[in-house]
Tab-separated table of C-alpha atoms in Angstrom:
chain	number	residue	atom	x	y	z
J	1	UNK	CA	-0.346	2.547	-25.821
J	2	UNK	CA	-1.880	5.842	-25.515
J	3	UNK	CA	-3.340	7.215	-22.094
J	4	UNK	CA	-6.791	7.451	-21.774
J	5	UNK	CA	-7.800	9.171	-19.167
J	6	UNK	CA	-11.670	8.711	-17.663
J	7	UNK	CA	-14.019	11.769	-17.888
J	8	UNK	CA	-14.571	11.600	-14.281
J	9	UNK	CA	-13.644	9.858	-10.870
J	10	UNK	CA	-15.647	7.511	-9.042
J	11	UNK	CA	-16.878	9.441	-5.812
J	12	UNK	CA	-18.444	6.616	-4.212
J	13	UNK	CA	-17.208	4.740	-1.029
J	14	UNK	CA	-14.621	2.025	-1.225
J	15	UNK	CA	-14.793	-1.318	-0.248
J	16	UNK	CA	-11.314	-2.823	0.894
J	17	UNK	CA	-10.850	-6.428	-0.006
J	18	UNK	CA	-7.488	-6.971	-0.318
J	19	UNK	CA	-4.516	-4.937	1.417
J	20	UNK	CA	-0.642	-4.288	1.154
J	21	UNK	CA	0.990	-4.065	4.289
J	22	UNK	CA	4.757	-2.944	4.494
J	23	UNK	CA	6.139	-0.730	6.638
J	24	UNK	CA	9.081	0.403	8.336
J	25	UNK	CA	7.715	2.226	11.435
J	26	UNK	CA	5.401	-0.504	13.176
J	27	UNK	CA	3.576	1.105	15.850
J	28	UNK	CA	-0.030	0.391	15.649
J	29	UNK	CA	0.520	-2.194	12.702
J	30	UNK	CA	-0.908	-5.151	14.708
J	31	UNK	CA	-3.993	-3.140	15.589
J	32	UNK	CA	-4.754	-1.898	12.035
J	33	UNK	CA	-4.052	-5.448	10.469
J	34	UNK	CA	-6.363	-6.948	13.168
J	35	UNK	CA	-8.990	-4.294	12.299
J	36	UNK	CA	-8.496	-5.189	8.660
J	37	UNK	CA	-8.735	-8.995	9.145
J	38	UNK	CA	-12.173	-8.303	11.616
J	39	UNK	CA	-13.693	-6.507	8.505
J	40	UNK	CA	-12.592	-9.308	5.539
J	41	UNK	CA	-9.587	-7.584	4.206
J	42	UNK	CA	-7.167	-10.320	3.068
J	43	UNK	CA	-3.910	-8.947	4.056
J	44	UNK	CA	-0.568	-8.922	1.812
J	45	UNK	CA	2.653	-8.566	3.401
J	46	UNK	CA	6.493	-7.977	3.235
J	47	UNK	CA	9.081	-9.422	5.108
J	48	UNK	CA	9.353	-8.319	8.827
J	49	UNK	CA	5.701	-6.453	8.756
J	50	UNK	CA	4.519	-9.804	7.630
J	51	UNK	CA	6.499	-11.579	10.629
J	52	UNK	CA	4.588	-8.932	13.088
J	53	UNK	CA	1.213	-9.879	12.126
J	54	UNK	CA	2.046	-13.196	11.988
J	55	UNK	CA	3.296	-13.707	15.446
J	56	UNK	CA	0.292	-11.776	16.758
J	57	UNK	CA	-2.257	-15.062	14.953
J	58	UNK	CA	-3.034	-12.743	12.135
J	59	UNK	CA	-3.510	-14.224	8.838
J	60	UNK	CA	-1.421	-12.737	6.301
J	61	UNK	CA	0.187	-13.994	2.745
J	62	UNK	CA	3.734	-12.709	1.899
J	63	UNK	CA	3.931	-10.545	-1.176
J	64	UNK	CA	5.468	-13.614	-2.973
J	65	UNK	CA	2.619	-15.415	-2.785
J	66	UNK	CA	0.959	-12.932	-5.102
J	67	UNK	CA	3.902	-12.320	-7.621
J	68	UNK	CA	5.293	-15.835	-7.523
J	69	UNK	CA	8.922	-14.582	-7.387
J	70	UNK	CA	10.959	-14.610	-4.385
J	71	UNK	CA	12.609	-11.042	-2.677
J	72	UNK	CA	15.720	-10.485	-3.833
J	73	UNK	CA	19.066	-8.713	-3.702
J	74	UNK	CA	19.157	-8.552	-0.100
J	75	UNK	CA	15.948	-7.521	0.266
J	76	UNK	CA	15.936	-4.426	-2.180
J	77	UNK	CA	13.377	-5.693	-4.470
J	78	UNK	CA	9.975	-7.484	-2.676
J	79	UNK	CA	7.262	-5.670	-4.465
J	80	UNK	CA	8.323	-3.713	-7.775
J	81	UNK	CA	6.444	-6.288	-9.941
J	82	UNK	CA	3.478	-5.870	-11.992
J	83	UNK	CA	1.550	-8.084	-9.752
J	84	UNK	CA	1.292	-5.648	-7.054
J	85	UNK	CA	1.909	-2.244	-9.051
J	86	UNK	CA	-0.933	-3.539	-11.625
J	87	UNK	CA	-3.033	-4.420	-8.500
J	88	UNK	CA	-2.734	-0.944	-6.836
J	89	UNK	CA	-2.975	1.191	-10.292
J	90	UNK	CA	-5.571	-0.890	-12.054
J	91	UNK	CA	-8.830	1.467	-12.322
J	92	UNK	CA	-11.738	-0.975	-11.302
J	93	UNK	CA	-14.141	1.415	-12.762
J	94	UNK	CA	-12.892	1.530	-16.432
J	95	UNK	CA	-13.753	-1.831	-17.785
J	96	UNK	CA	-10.666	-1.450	-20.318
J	97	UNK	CA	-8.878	-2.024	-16.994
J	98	UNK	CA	-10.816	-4.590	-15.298
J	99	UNK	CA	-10.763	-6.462	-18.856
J	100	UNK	CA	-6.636	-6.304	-18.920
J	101	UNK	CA	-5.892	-7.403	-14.952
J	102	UNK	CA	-8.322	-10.324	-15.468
J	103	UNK	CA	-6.843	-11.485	-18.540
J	104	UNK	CA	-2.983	-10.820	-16.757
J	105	UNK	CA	-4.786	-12.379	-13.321
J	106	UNK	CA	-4.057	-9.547	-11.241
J	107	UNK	CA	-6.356	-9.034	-8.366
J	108	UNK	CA	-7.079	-5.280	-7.456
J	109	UNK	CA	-5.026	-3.881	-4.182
J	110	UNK	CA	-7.293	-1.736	-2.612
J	111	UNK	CA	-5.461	-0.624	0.377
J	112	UNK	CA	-1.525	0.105	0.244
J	113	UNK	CA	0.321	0.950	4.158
J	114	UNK	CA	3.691	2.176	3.866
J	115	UNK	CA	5.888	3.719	5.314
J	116	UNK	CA	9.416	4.828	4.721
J	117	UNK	CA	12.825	3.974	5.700
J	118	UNK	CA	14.319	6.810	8.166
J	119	UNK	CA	16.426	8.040	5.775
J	120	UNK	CA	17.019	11.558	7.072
J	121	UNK	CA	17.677	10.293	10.291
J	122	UNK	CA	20.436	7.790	8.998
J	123	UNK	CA	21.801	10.769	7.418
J	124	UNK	CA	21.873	12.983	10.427
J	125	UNK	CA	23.685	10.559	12.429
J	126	UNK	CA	26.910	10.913	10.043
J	127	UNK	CA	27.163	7.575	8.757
J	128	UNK	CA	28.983	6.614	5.925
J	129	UNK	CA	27.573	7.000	2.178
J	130	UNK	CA	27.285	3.205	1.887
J	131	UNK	CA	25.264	2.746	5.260
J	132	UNK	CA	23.468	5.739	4.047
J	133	UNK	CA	22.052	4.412	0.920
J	134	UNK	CA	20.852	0.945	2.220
J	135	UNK	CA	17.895	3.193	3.535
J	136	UNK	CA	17.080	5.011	0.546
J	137	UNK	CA	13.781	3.323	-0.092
J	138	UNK	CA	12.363	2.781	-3.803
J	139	UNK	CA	9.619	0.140	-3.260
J	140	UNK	CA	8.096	1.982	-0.596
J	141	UNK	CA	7.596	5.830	-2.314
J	142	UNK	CA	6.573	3.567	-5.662
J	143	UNK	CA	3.836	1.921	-3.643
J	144	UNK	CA	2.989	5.160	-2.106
J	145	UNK	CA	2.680	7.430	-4.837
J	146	UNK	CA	1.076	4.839	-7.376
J	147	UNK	CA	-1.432	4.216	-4.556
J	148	UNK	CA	-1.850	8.353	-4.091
J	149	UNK	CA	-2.618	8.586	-7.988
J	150	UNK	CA	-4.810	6.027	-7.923
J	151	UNK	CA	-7.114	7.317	-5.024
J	152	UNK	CA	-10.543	6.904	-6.567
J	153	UNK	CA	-9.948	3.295	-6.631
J	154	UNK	CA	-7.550	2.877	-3.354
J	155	UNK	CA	-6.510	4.147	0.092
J	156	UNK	CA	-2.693	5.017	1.211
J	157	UNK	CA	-2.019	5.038	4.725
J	158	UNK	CA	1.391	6.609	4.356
J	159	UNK	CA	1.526	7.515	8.293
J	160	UNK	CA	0.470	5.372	11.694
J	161	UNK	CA	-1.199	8.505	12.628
J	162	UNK	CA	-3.668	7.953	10.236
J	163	UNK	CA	-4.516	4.303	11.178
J	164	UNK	CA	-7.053	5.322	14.133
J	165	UNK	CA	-9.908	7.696	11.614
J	166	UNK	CA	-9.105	5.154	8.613
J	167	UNK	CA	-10.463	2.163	11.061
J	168	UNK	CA	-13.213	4.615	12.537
J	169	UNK	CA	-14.238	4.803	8.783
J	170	UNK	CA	-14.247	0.908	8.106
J	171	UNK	CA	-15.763	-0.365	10.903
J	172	UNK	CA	-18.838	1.777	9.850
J	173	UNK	CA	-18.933	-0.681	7.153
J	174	UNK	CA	-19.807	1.262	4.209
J	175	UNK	CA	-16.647	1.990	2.395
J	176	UNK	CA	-13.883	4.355	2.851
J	177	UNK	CA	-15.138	7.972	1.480
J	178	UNK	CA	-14.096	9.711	-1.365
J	179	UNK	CA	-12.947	12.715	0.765
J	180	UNK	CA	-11.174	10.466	3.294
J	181	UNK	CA	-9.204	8.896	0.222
J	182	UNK	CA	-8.314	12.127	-1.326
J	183	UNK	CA	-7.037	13.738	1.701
J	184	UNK	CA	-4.834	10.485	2.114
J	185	UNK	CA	-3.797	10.866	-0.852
J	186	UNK	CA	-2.770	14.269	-0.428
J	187	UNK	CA	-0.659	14.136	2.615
J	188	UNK	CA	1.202	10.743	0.354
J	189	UNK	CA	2.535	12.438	-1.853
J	190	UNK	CA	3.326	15.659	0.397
J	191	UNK	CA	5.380	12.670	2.629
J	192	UNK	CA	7.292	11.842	-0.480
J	193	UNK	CA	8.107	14.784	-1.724
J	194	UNK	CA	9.722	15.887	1.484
């Protein structure tokens, strides 16, 4: 299948219905998934970041929920699946796109939080290669940088530091801006390419 690219992006504000929790670093997590929950956001979630919002009374579905297949391998694969990836790249404005996911039943993702494993602290602390590559993280940059190319139709949060002016924005109630999104999307893929 050929790309098509659209003529132009959507500028408006973005409403978040559904969002894709997983991080490594959880500071703030409980706060930003409570703000989401307050504002209708149905949250999706990965193993321990779904136990954290959990035990706080948060409601939250596990990411298997969504692609009906268990994690696996230890944990190394919980959301490479088209479920979520077709979910956080689908382009709700191009009805060629919103025709496909509905016939496939994937639901649009509209918010993606991640954040990666410490790898280059793992590293500096001389451990062995096999330690070393247990946090080498290929879910999380995926989710990232899908959600970064994607960021007229969804928000990254990529950094916990970014939580407090994202929930500023929502609690206004009328969408995440354009400019917020893009500058989001910026410092993603600046994070994963360091």
């Amino acid at each position: 299948m050929a790309l098509k690219p659209l003529s132009s992006l959507p500028t408006t504000p973005l409403k978040i219905n559904r969002a894709l929790l997983s991080v490594s670093d959880k500071t703030n997590i409980v706060e930003l998934a409570q703000s989401l929950h307050d504002n209708g956001v149905v949250l999706i979630s990965t193993g321990g970041t779904a136990k954290v919002i959990s035990e706080a009374g948060i409601p939250v579905k596990d990411v298997s929920e969504v692609t009906g297949f268990q994690e696996c391998l230890d944990g190394r694969v919980k959301t490479l699946h088209p479920m979520v990836h077709g979910g956080i790249l689908a382009r709700t404005t191009h009805s060629d796109d919103v025709e496909e996911i509905e016939k496939l039943g994937i639901t649009p993702i509209e918010l993606v939080v991640v954040n990666l494993y410490p790898f280059k602290n793992k590293i500096k602390e001389d451990s062995s290669p096999a330690v070393a590559t247990e946090f080498i993280d290929i879910g999380g940059p995926t989710m990232i940088r899908a959600a970064a190319k994607n960021f007229a139709h969804v928000s990254i949060l990529s950094n916990p530091s970014q939580y407090e002016s994202f929930i500023e924005e929502l609690v206004k109630g009328e969408g995440i801006s354009f400019g917020m999104r893009k500058k989001l999307a910026k410092d993603a893929f600046n994070q994963t390419a360091d």
